[in-house]
Every structure is written in C-alpha cells, then in structure tokens.
C-alpha cells in the first residue's frame, strides 16, 4: 500500500494495478467500483452505506474495533455575527430534512445530517483527541489542535454532513 496526499490520487494507480490496495474515502472510487475496475473489500463505518449495500463493514469481517468515519463541516469566518451563523445553520439544516437534499447527498455517497455549531466544535476536538491517542499508540508525532481543528466560541461552524461514513476501502 502506498500513501498519497489525497484519496483521488489513489484511484488511477489502483485500477491500473500499480497499487494492490488503498485505504481512502469512497467518493473518488465509487464510479470505478460500479464499473468493476475496482472491488471494495470493506467499509470502515459501523453500518453499511446505502450506496454500497453489498460491501461488508470491517466489523462484519471480524475487525470489531475498526471504525473510521469521515465527515464534513461548514465553517464561517471568526468575525461573522452570531445571528448570521444561526441563520446559515438553519438554512443548511433544512437540506438533509428535504427528500431532494437527502437524495443529492446519497448520490455523492454521503449520509446527510445536521447539528449545531457547538456540536461541530466538539466533534472536531473529539476527533483530534482520538487520533492523537492512535498516533501516540503508534509512536508517531502528536497532532496539534490549532493546526488540525481550531474552532472557538468566536469561530462557530455549521454542521453540514456529519458523520457521513465515507468508507475506508481496505
């Protein structure tokens, strides 16, 4: 397996046979899986994605503690007024509540959800803490919160699609 800077860069080397296996988010791979150029071996979420119902999760294959979930958040400038953030959050939260919005997210391989700016801040901090535990256990360098996920009370965010279970293809 080879690491690249972005998941999209895994795609072509995989279906050309240069890489034997890739662990990356599903979105760049979906079309190649659909055409049979690539085979998805497992999903990293606790439950199967609607877009890949035939692909088992890693837990179903005996890796009970294996879970990696990707998510997206919508961030605003730190100086944005709280009233504007609340309005933006309310508008964005309507998307997964509407059938058309859910279908568009599903077409991208995402499970749409919404939450609050405070929940997004907490989720980012939890993920940094969790990955720091993983990195420490592996003996690698620690992530710095200010470089990975810096959200404060002045820098609120609106959650767009968390957790969207972008399966890791391993």
GROMACS .gro file of N, CA and C in nm:
model
  510
    1UNK      N    1   0.085  -0.116   0.000
    1UNK     CA    2   0.000   0.000   0.000
    1UNK      C    3   0.089   0.123   0.000
    2UNK      N    4   0.044   0.225  -0.066
    2UNK     CA    5   0.120   0.349  -0.078
    2UNK      C    6   0.033   0.466  -0.032
    3UNK      N    7   0.093   0.563   0.037
    3UNK     CA    8   0.017   0.679   0.083
    3UNK      C    9   0.033   0.793  -0.016
    4UNK      N   10  -0.076   0.859  -0.046
    4UNK     CA   11  -0.076   0.977  -0.131
    4UNK      C   12  -0.136   1.092  -0.051
    5UNK      N   13  -0.118   1.214  -0.100
    5UNK     CA   14  -0.168   1.331  -0.030
    5UNK      C   15  -0.321   1.337  -0.029
    6UNK      N   16  -0.385   1.282  -0.129
    6UNK     CA   17  -0.532   1.289  -0.137
    6UNK      C   18  -0.587   1.157  -0.190
    7UNK      N   19  -0.707   1.125  -0.148
    7UNK     CA   20  -0.769   0.999  -0.189
    7UNK      C   21  -0.784   0.989  -0.340
    8UNK      N   22  -0.813   1.098  -0.406
    8UNK     CA   23  -0.833   1.096  -0.551
    8UNK      C   24  -0.708   1.042  -0.623
    9UNK      N   25  -0.591   1.066  -0.566
    9UNK     CA   26  -0.468   1.018  -0.628
    9UNK      C   27  -0.450   0.868  -0.617
   10UNK      N   28  -0.526   0.804  -0.529
   10UNK     CA   29  -0.520   0.658  -0.519
   10UNK      C   30  -0.591   0.591  -0.636
   11UNK      N   31  -0.690   0.656  -0.689
   11UNK     CA   32  -0.782   0.595  -0.782
   11UNK      C   33  -0.714   0.534  -0.906
   12UNK      N   34  -0.649   0.615  -0.983
   12UNK     CA   35  -0.588   0.566  -1.106
   12UNK      C   36  -0.481   0.459  -1.081
   13UNK      N   37  -0.389   0.477  -0.985
   13UNK     CA   38  -0.292   0.371  -0.960
   13UNK      C   39  -0.357   0.239  -0.919
   14UNK      N   40  -0.471   0.246  -0.851
   14UNK     CA   41  -0.540   0.122  -0.811
   14UNK      C   42  -0.596   0.049  -0.932
   15UNK      N   43  -0.676   0.117  -1.014
   15UNK     CA   44  -0.736   0.045  -1.125
   15UNK      C   45  -0.637   0.014  -1.236
   16UNK      N   46  -0.521   0.077  -1.235
   16UNK     CA   47  -0.415   0.041  -1.330
   16UNK      C   48  -0.328  -0.074  -1.278
   17UNK      N   49  -0.346  -0.111  -1.151
   17UNK     CA   50  -0.269  -0.222  -1.095
   17UNK      C   51  -0.136  -0.181  -1.035
   18UNK      N   52  -0.110  -0.051  -1.023
   18UNK     CA   53   0.015  -0.005  -0.964
   18UNK      C   54   0.011  -0.024  -0.812
   19UNK      N   55  -0.106   0.000  -0.752
   19UNK     CA   56  -0.128  -0.026  -0.609
   19UNK      C   57  -0.215  -0.150  -0.595
   20UNK      N   58  -0.183  -0.232  -0.497
   20UNK     CA   59  -0.265  -0.350  -0.473
   20UNK      C   60  -0.387  -0.318  -0.389
   21UNK      N   61  -0.374  -0.220  -0.300
   21UNK     CA   62  -0.483  -0.187  -0.208
   21UNK      C   63  -0.472  -0.041  -0.169
   22UNK      N   64  -0.584   0.021  -0.139
   22UNK     CA   65  -0.585   0.160  -0.094
   22UNK      C   66  -0.685   0.176   0.019
   23UNK      N   67  -0.650   0.257   0.115
   23UNK     CA   68  -0.741   0.293   0.223
   23UNK      C   69  -0.771   0.442   0.207
   24UNK      N   70  -0.893   0.472   0.166
   24UNK     CA   71  -0.927   0.611   0.137
   24UNK      C   72  -1.078   0.629   0.143
   25UNK      N   73  -1.121   0.754   0.134
   25UNK     CA   74  -1.265   0.778   0.133
   25UNK      C   75  -1.323   0.727   0.002
   26UNK      N   76  -1.449   0.695   0.004
   26UNK     CA   77  -1.514   0.625  -0.106
   26UNK      C   78  -1.542   0.711  -0.229
   27UNK      N   79  -1.561   0.839  -0.213
   27UNK     CA   80  -1.614   0.920  -0.322
   27UNK      C   81  -1.536   0.909  -0.453
   28UNK      N   82  -1.404   0.920  -0.454
   28UNK     CA   83  -1.335   0.909  -0.583
   28UNK      C   84  -1.339   0.769  -0.644
   29UNK      N   85  -1.371   0.669  -0.563
   29UNK     CA   86  -1.367   0.530  -0.608
   29UNK      C   87  -1.501   0.477  -0.656
   30UNK      N   88  -1.611   0.544  -0.623
   30UNK     CA   89  -1.744   0.488  -0.648
   30UNK      C   90  -1.767   0.451  -0.794
   31UNK      N   91  -1.731   0.537  -0.886
   31UNK     CA   92  -1.754   0.507  -1.028
   31UNK      C   93  -1.674   0.386  -1.072
   32UNK      N   94  -1.553   0.371  -1.023
   32UNK     CA   95  -1.468   0.257  -1.061
   32UNK      C   96  -1.518   0.127  -0.998
   33UNK      N   97  -1.577   0.137  -0.879
   33UNK     CA   98  -1.637   0.019  -0.816
   33UNK      C   99  -1.760  -0.021  -0.897
   34UNK      N  100  -1.841   0.076  -0.938
   34UNK     CA  101  -1.962   0.048  -1.015
   34UNK      C  102  -1.931  -0.017  -1.150
   35UNK      N  103  -1.821   0.023  -1.214
   35UNK     CA  104  -1.786  -0.035  -1.345
   35UNK      C  105  -1.708  -0.164  -1.334
   36UNK      N  106  -1.667  -0.201  -1.212
   36UNK     CA  107  -1.593  -0.325  -1.193
   36UNK      C  108  -1.442  -0.310  -1.205
   37UNK      N  109  -1.392  -0.189  -1.224
   37UNK     CA  110  -1.247  -0.168  -1.230
   37UNK      C  111  -1.183  -0.191  -1.094
   38UNK      N  112  -1.258  -0.159  -0.988
   38UNK     CA  113  -1.209  -0.179  -0.852
   38UNK      C  114  -1.311  -0.259  -0.772
   39UNK      N  115  -1.263  -0.327  -0.669
   39UNK     CA  116  -1.351  -0.403  -0.581
   39UNK      C  117  -1.334  -0.348  -0.440
   40UNK      N  118  -1.446  -0.310  -0.379
   40UNK     CA  119  -1.445  -0.263  -0.241
   40UNK      C  120  -1.441  -0.384  -0.150
   41UNK      N  121  -1.343  -0.389  -0.061
   41UNK     CA  122  -1.326  -0.503   0.028
   41UNK      C  123  -1.392  -0.485   0.163
   42UNK      N  124  -1.408  -0.360   0.206
   42UNK     CA  125  -1.468  -0.336   0.336
   42UNK      C  126  -1.500  -0.190   0.358
   43UNK      N  127  -1.595  -0.166   0.446
   43UNK     CA  128  -1.634  -0.031   0.484
   43UNK      C  129  -1.592  -0.006   0.628
   44UNK      N  130  -1.553   0.117   0.657
   44UNK     CA  131  -1.499   0.148   0.788
   44UNK      C  132  -1.603   0.190   0.891
   45UNK      N  133  -1.726   0.217   0.849
   45UNK     CA  134  -1.830   0.256   0.943
   45UNK      C  135  -1.889   0.136   1.015
   46UNK      N  136  -1.968   0.163   1.118
   46UNK     CA  137  -2.034   0.056   1.194
   46UNK      C  138  -2.147  -0.009   1.117
   47UNK      N  139  -2.210   0.066   1.023
   47UNK     CA  140  -2.315   0.008   0.942
   47UNK      C  141  -2.284   0.030   0.795
   48UNK      N  142  -2.345  -0.054   0.713
   48UNK     CA  143  -2.322  -0.045   0.569
   48UNK      C  144  -2.383   0.083   0.513
   49UNK      N  145  -2.315   0.136   0.413
   49UNK     CA  146  -2.365   0.255   0.346
   49UNK      C  147  -2.476   0.215   0.250
   50UNK      N  148  -2.575   0.302   0.233
   50UNK     CA  149  -2.682   0.276   0.138
   50UNK      C  150  -2.627   0.267  -0.004
   51UNK      N  151  -2.522   0.339  -0.032
   51UNK     CA  152  -2.467   0.340  -0.168
   51UNK      C  153  -2.384   0.216  -0.198
   52UNK      N  154  -2.344   0.139  -0.096
   52UNK     CA  155  -2.267   0.015  -0.115
   52UNK      C  156  -2.323  -0.096  -0.025
   53UNK      N  157  -2.447  -0.135  -0.045
   53UNK     CA  158  -2.509  -0.230   0.047
   53UNK      C  159  -2.447  -0.369   0.045
   54UNK      N  160  -2.380  -0.406  -0.063
   54UNK     CA  161  -2.322  -0.540  -0.073
   54UNK      C  162  -2.182  -0.550  -0.013
   55UNK      N  163  -2.124  -0.437   0.023
   55UNK     CA  164  -1.988  -0.436   0.079
   55UNK      C  165  -1.996  -0.444   0.231
   56UNK      N  166  -1.940  -0.549   0.291
   56UNK     CA  167  -1.948  -0.564   0.437
   56UNK      C  168  -1.860  -0.463   0.510
   57UNK      N  169  -1.897  -0.437   0.634
   57UNK     CA  170  -1.815  -0.350   0.717
   57UNK      C  171  -1.695  -0.430   0.768
   58UNK      N  172  -1.596  -0.360   0.818
   58UNK     CA  173  -1.480  -0.427   0.875
   58UNK      C  174  -1.521  -0.505   0.999
   59UNK      N  175  -1.617  -0.451   1.076
   59UNK     CA  176  -1.666  -0.521   1.195
   59UNK      C  177  -1.731  -0.653   1.157
   60UNK      N  178  -1.805  -0.655   1.047
   60UNK     CA  179  -1.868  -0.778   0.999
   60UNK      C  180  -1.764  -0.882   0.957
   61UNK      N  181  -1.644  -0.835   0.928
   61UNK     CA  182  -1.537  -0.925   0.885
   61UNK      C  183  -1.441  -0.959   0.999
   62UNK      N  184  -1.483  -0.931   1.122
   62UNK     CA  185  -1.403  -0.970   1.237
   62UNK      C  186  -1.318  -0.862   1.299
   63UNK      N  187  -1.315  -0.744   1.242
   63UNK     CA  188  -1.237  -0.633   1.296
   63UNK      C  189  -1.331  -0.545   1.379
   64UNK      N  190  -1.370  -0.592   1.497
   64UNK     CA  191  -1.473  -0.528   1.579
   64UNK      C  192  -1.443  -0.383   1.614
   65UNK      N  193  -1.320  -0.349   1.641
   65UNK     CA  194  -1.286  -0.213   1.685
   65UNK      C  195  -1.246  -0.121   1.571
   66UNK      N  196  -1.261  -0.166   1.448
   66UNK     CA  197  -1.220  -0.085   1.333
   66UNK      C  198  -1.333   0.007   1.292
   67UNK      N  199  -1.312   0.137   1.309
   67UNK     CA  200  -1.410   0.235   1.265
   67UNK      C  201  -1.339   0.365   1.233
   68UNK      N  202  -1.357   0.412   1.112
   68UNK     CA  203  -1.305   0.542   1.070
   68UNK      C  204  -1.418   0.609   0.993
   69UNK      N  205  -1.466   0.720   1.044
   69UNK     CA  206  -1.578   0.788   0.979
   69UNK      C  207  -1.532   0.927   0.939
   70UNK      N  208  -1.549   0.957   0.813
   70UNK     CA  209  -1.520   1.091   0.764
   70UNK      C  210  -1.644   1.177   0.777
   71UNK      N  211  -1.624   1.305   0.791
   71UNK     CA  212  -1.738   1.397   0.799
   71UNK      C  213  -1.697   1.532   0.742
   72UNK      N  214  -1.795   1.611   0.710
   72UNK     CA  215  -1.772   1.745   0.657
   72UNK      C  216  -1.840   1.846   0.748
   73UNK      N  217  -1.782   1.962   0.759
   73UNK     CA  218  -1.843   2.071   0.833
   73UNK      C  219  -1.837   2.198   0.750
   74UNK      N  220  -1.930   2.285   0.773
   74UNK     CA  221  -1.931   2.414   0.706
   74UNK      C  222  -1.885   2.519   0.806
   75UNK      N  223  -1.777   2.588   0.775
   75UNK     CA  224  -1.718   2.684   0.867
   75UNK      C  225  -1.740   2.826   0.816
   76UNK      N  226  -1.748   2.920   0.909
   76UNK     CA  227  -1.767   3.061   0.877
   76UNK      C  228  -1.649   3.140   0.933
   77UNK      N  229  -1.626   3.259   0.880
   77UNK     CA  230  -1.519   3.343   0.935
   77UNK      C  231  -1.542   3.374   1.083
   78UNK      N  232  -1.436   3.389   1.157
   78UNK     CA  233  -1.444   3.412   1.301
   78UNK      C  234  -1.521   3.539   1.336
   79UNK      N  235  -1.522   3.636   1.248
   79UNK     CA  236  -1.588   3.763   1.277
   79UNK      C  237  -1.735   3.766   1.237
   80UNK      N  238  -1.789   3.655   1.185
   80UNK     CA  239  -1.930   3.654   1.143
   80UNK      C  240  -2.021   3.669   1.265
   81UNK      N  241  -2.123   3.748   1.250
   81UNK     CA  242  -2.217   3.775   1.359
   81UNK      C  243  -2.292   3.647   1.398
   82UNK      N  244  -2.313   3.624   1.527
   82UNK     CA  245  -2.385   3.504   1.573
   82UNK      C  246  -2.523   3.489   1.508
   83UNK      N  247  -2.593   3.599   1.483
   83UNK     CA  248  -2.725   3.590   1.418
   83UNK      C  249  -2.712   3.535   1.276
   84UNK      N  250  -2.607   3.575   1.205
   84UNK     CA  251  -2.584   3.525   1.069
   84UNK      C  252  -2.547   3.376   1.072
   85UNK      N  253  -2.468   3.338   1.171
   85UNK     CA  254  -2.432   3.197   1.185
   85UNK      C  255  -2.556   3.114   1.212
   86UNK      N  256  -2.643   3.162   1.300
   86UNK     CA  257  -2.767   3.090   1.331
   86UNK      C  258  -2.855   3.077   1.207
   87UNK      N  259  -2.864   3.183   1.127
   87UNK     CA  260  -2.945   3.178   1.006
   87UNK      C  261  -2.885   3.080   0.904
   88UNK      N  262  -2.754   3.086   0.887
   88UNK     CA  263  -2.687   2.995   0.795
   88UNK      C  264  -2.706   2.850   0.840
   89UNK      N  265  -2.689   2.826   0.969
   89UNK     CA  266  -2.706   2.692   1.023
   89UNK      C  267  -2.849   2.641   0.999
   90UNK      N  268  -2.948   2.726   1.019
   90UNK     CA  269  -3.088   2.687   0.998
   90UNK      C  270  -3.113   2.652   0.852
   91UNK      N  271  -3.058   2.729   0.760
   91UNK     CA  272  -3.076   2.701   0.617
   91UNK      C  273  -3.008   2.570   0.577
   92UNK      N  274  -2.886   2.551   0.625
   92UNK     CA  275  -2.813   2.429   0.592
   92UNK      C  276  -2.881   2.306   0.653
   93UNK      N  277  -2.935   2.320   0.773
   93UNK     CA  278  -3.003   2.209   0.841
   93UNK      C  279  -3.127   2.164   0.766
   94UNK      N  280  -3.184   2.250   0.683
   94UNK     CA  281  -3.302   2.213   0.605
   94UNK      C  282  -3.268   2.112   0.495
   95UNK      N  283  -3.145   2.115   0.445
   95UNK     CA  284  -3.109   2.028   0.332
   95UNK      C  285  -3.131   1.880   0.360
   96UNK      N  286  -3.075   1.823   0.467
   96UNK     CA  287  -3.098   1.680   0.490
   96UNK      C  288  -3.242   1.648   0.530
   97UNK      N  289  -3.319   1.749   0.568
   97UNK     CA  290  -3.459   1.726   0.606
   97UNK      C  291  -3.549   1.712   0.483
   98UNK      N  292  -3.502   1.758   0.369
   98UNK     CA  293  -3.580   1.753   0.245
   98UNK      C  294  -3.540   1.631   0.163
   99UNK      N  295  -3.637   1.568   0.099
   99UNK     CA  296  -3.613   1.449   0.018
   99UNK      C  297  -3.507   1.475  -0.089
  100UNK      N  298  -3.520   1.586  -0.161
  100UNK     CA  299  -3.423   1.618  -0.266
  100UNK      C  300  -3.282   1.633  -0.210
  101UNK      N  301  -3.270   1.697  -0.095
  101UNK     CA  302  -3.139   1.713  -0.031
  101UNK      C  303  -3.078   1.579   0.007
  102UNK      N  304  -3.159   1.492   0.068
  102UNK     CA  305  -3.109   1.357   0.105
  102UNK      C  306  -3.064   1.280  -0.018
  103UNK      N  307  -3.143   1.289  -0.126
  103UNK     CA  308  -3.108   1.216  -0.248
  103UNK      C  309  -2.979   1.268  -0.310
  104UNK      N  310  -2.958   1.398  -0.306
  104UNK     CA  311  -2.835   1.454  -0.362
  104UNK      C  312  -2.712   1.412  -0.282
  105UNK      N  313  -2.725   1.412  -0.148
  105UNK     CA  314  -2.616   1.364  -0.065
  105UNK      C  315  -2.590   1.216  -0.091
  106UNK      N  316  -2.697   1.137  -0.099
  106UNK     CA  317  -2.683   0.993  -0.122
  106UNK      C  318  -2.615   0.966  -0.256
  107UNK      N  319  -2.647   1.045  -0.358
  107UNK     CA  320  -2.583   1.030  -0.489
  107UNK      C  321  -2.432   1.051  -0.481
  108UNK      N  322  -2.389   1.130  -0.384
  108UNK     CA  323  -2.246   1.153  -0.362
  108UNK      C  324  -2.185   1.049  -0.269
  109UNK      N  325  -2.269   0.958  -0.219
  109UNK     CA  326  -2.220   0.856  -0.127
  109UNK      C  327  -2.216   0.903   0.017
  110UNK      N  328  -2.292   1.008   0.049
  110UNK     CA  329  -2.291   1.065   0.183
  110UNK      C  330  -2.425   1.043   0.252
  111UNK      N  331  -2.420   1.031   0.383
  111UNK     CA  332  -2.541   1.028   0.465
  111UNK      C  333  -2.552   1.166   0.527
  112UNK      N  334  -2.652   1.240   0.486
  112UNK     CA  335  -2.666   1.378   0.529
  112UNK      C  336  -2.722   1.386   0.670
  113UNK      N  337  -2.669   1.479   0.746
  113UNK     CA  338  -2.716   1.506   0.882
  113UNK      C  339  -2.681   1.651   0.913
  114UNK      N  340  -2.740   1.704   1.018
  114UNK     CA  341  -2.705   1.839   1.058
  114UNK      C  342  -2.701   1.844   1.210
  115UNK      N  343  -2.636   1.946   1.261
  115UNK     CA  344  -2.628   1.964   1.405
  115UNK      C  345  -2.610   2.113   1.433
  116UNK      N  346  -2.540   2.144   1.538
  116UNK     CA  347  -2.521   2.284   1.579
  116UNK      C  348  -2.374   2.323   1.568
  117UNK      N  349  -2.345   2.453   1.569
  117UNK     CA  350  -2.206   2.496   1.569
  117UNK      C  351  -2.127   2.439   1.687
  118UNK      N  352  -2.188   2.436   1.805
  118UNK     CA  353  -2.117   2.382   1.921
  118UNK      C  354  -2.089   2.233   1.905
  119UNK      N  355  -2.183   2.159   1.844
  119UNK     CA  356  -2.162   2.016   1.821
  119UNK      C  357  -2.047   1.993   1.722
  120UNK      N  358  -2.037   2.077   1.620
  120UNK     CA  359  -1.927   2.064   1.524
  120UNK      C  360  -1.794   2.091   1.593
  121UNK      N  361  -1.789   2.194   1.676
  121UNK     CA  362  -1.667   2.224   1.750
  121UNK      C  363  -1.626   2.105   1.837
  122UNK      N  364  -1.723   2.049   1.909
  122UNK     CA  365  -1.696   1.934   1.996
  122UNK      C  366  -1.651   1.814   1.914
  123UNK      N  367  -1.715   1.790   1.799
  123UNK     CA  368  -1.677   1.676   1.715
  123UNK      C  369  -1.534   1.689   1.666
  124UNK      N  370  -1.496   1.809   1.623
  124UNK     CA  371  -1.359   1.830   1.578
  124UNK      C  372  -1.259   1.804   1.689
  125UNK      N  373  -1.287   1.852   1.808
  125UNK     CA  374  -1.196   1.830   1.922
  125UNK      C  375  -1.189   1.682   1.959
  126UNK      N  376  -1.304   1.615   1.958
  126UNK     CA  377  -1.305   1.471   1.988
  126UNK      C  378  -1.221   1.393   1.889
  127UNK      N  379  -1.234   1.429   1.760
  127UNK     CA  380  -1.156   1.358   1.658
  127UNK      C  381  -1.006   1.382   1.675
  128UNK      N  382  -0.966   1.505   1.704
  128UNK     CA  383  -0.824   1.534   1.726
  128UNK      C  384  -0.774   1.452   1.845
  129UNK      N  385  -0.851   1.450   1.953
  129UNK     CA  386  -0.810   1.373   2.071
  129UNK      C  387  -0.800   1.224   2.039
  130UNK      N  388  -0.898   1.171   1.966
  130UNK     CA  389  -0.897   1.029   1.931
  130UNK      C  390  -0.777   0.995   1.843
  131UNK      N  391  -0.751   1.077   1.740
  131UNK     CA  392  -0.639   1.048   1.652
  131UNK      C  393  -0.506   1.068   1.723
  132UNK      N  394  -0.500   1.159   1.819
  132UNK     CA  395  -0.378   1.171   1.899
  132UNK      C  396  -0.352   1.044   1.978
  133UNK      N  397  -0.458   0.981   2.031
  133UNK     CA  398  -0.441   0.852   2.101
  133UNK      C  399  -0.387   0.745   2.006
  134UNK      N  400  -0.443   0.742   1.884
  134UNK     CA  401  -0.397   0.644   1.785
  134UNK      C  402  -0.252   0.670   1.748
  135UNK      N  403  -0.219   0.796   1.723
  135UNK     CA  404  -0.083   0.833   1.685
  135UNK      C  405   0.016   0.801   1.797
  136UNK      N  406  -0.023   0.831   1.919
  136UNK     CA  407   0.065   0.802   2.033
  136UNK      C  408   0.088   0.652   2.045
  137UNK      N  409  -0.018   0.573   2.029
  137UNK     CA  410  -0.005   0.428   2.037
  137UNK      C  411   0.086   0.374   1.927
  138UNK      N  412   0.087   0.443   1.813
  138UNK     CA  413   0.173   0.401   1.701
  138UNK      C  414   0.315   0.455   1.713
  139UNK      N  415   0.337   0.544   1.810
  139UNK     CA  416   0.470   0.601   1.829
  139UNK      C  417   0.504   0.713   1.733
  140UNK      N  418   0.403   0.776   1.674
  140UNK     CA  419   0.427   0.884   1.579
  140UNK      C  420   0.413   1.019   1.649
  141UNK      N  421   0.436   1.128   1.576
  141UNK     CA  422   0.426   1.262   1.632
  141UNK      C  423   0.281   1.300   1.659
  142UNK      N  424   0.260   1.382   1.759
  142UNK     CA  425   0.127   1.424   1.801
  142UNK      C  426   0.072   1.533   1.710
  143UNK      N  427  -0.061   1.531   1.686
  143UNK     CA  428  -0.127   1.638   1.613
  143UNK      C  429  -0.143   1.758   1.703
  144UNK      N  430  -0.131   1.875   1.646
  144UNK     CA  431  -0.157   1.996   1.723
  144UNK      C  432  -0.296   2.047   1.690
  145UNK      N  433  -0.375   2.067   1.792
  145UNK     CA  434  -0.514   2.106   1.773
  145UNK      C  435  -0.526   2.233   1.688
  146UNK      N  436  -0.438   2.329   1.707
  146UNK     CA  437  -0.451   2.454   1.632
  146UNK      C  438  -0.419   2.437   1.484
  147UNK      N  439  -0.356   2.331   1.446
  147UNK     CA  440  -0.327   2.308   1.304
  147UNK      C  441  -0.431   2.219   1.240
  148UNK      N  442  -0.503   2.143   1.319
  148UNK     CA  443  -0.597   2.047   1.264
  148UNK      C  444  -0.740   2.096   1.272
  149UNK      N  445  -0.782   2.141   1.387
  149UNK     CA  446  -0.921   2.181   1.404
  149UNK      C  447  -0.930   2.291   1.507
  150UNK      N  448  -0.917   2.412   1.465
  150UNK     CA  449  -0.924   2.523   1.559
  150UNK      C  450  -1.060   2.589   1.547
  151UNK      N  451  -1.146   2.558   1.640
  151UNK     CA  452  -1.276   2.624   1.645
  151UNK      C  453  -1.295   2.673   1.787
  152UNK      N  454  -1.330   2.797   1.801
  152UNK     CA  455  -1.351   2.856   1.932
  152UNK      C  456  -1.489   2.919   1.934
  153UNK      N  457  -1.523   2.980   2.044
  153UNK     CA  458  -1.653   3.045   2.052
  153UNK      C  459  -1.664   3.160   1.951
  154UNK      N  460  -1.551   3.216   1.909
  154UNK     CA  461  -1.554   3.322   1.807
  154UNK      C  462  -1.558   3.264   1.667
  155UNK      N  463  -1.521   3.139   1.651
  155UNK     CA  464  -1.516   3.077   1.520
  155UNK      C  465  -1.618   2.963   1.519
  156UNK      N  466  -1.744   2.996   1.508
  156UNK     CA  467  -1.852   2.898   1.510
  156UNK      C  468  -1.864   2.832   1.374
  157UNK      N  469  -1.929   2.719   1.373
  157UNK     CA  470  -1.944   2.647   1.248
  157UNK      C  471  -2.082   2.587   1.237
  158UNK      N  472  -2.121   2.556   1.116
  158UNK     CA  473  -2.249   2.493   1.092
  158UNK      C  474  -2.223   2.357   1.032
  159UNK      N  475  -2.274   2.256   1.094
  159UNK     CA  476  -2.251   2.118   1.051
  159UNK      C  477  -2.332   2.088   0.927
  160UNK      N  478  -2.272   2.037   0.822
  160UNK     CA  479  -2.344   2.005   0.701
  160UNK      C  480  -2.373   1.856   0.692
  161UNK      N  481  -2.273   1.773   0.695
  161UNK     CA  482  -2.297   1.631   0.675
  161UNK      C  483  -2.213   1.544   0.766
  162UNK      N  484  -2.229   1.553   0.896
  162UNK     CA  485  -2.150   1.470   0.984
  162UNK      C  486  -2.230   1.355   1.037
  163UNK      N  487  -2.183   1.251   1.083
  163UNK     CA  488  -2.073   1.180   1.022
  163UNK      C  489  -2.123   1.115   0.895
  164UNK      N  490  -2.052   1.123   0.787
  164UNK     CA  491  -2.107   1.079   0.659
  164UNK      C  492  -2.058   0.942   0.619
  165UNK      N  493  -1.989   0.873   0.703
  165UNK     CA  494  -1.946   0.736   0.678
  165UNK      C  495  -1.886   0.717   0.539
  166UNK      N  496  -1.780   0.785   0.512
  166UNK     CA  497  -1.709   0.763   0.386
  166UNK      C  498  -1.621   0.641   0.407
  167UNK      N  499  -1.664   0.527   0.365
  167UNK     CA  500  -1.596   0.402   0.395
  167UNK      C  501  -1.452   0.399   0.353
  168UNK      N  502  -1.369   0.341   0.436
  168UNK     CA  503  -1.230   0.318   0.400
  168UNK      C  504  -1.225   0.189   0.323
  169UNK      N  505  -1.169   0.191   0.206
  169UNK     CA  506  -1.164   0.073   0.121
  169UNK      C  507  -1.034  -0.002   0.148
  170UNK      N  508  -1.042  -0.108   0.227
  170UNK     CA  509  -0.923  -0.187   0.257
  170UNK      C  510  -0.947  -0.332   0.225
   0.00000   0.00000   0.00000
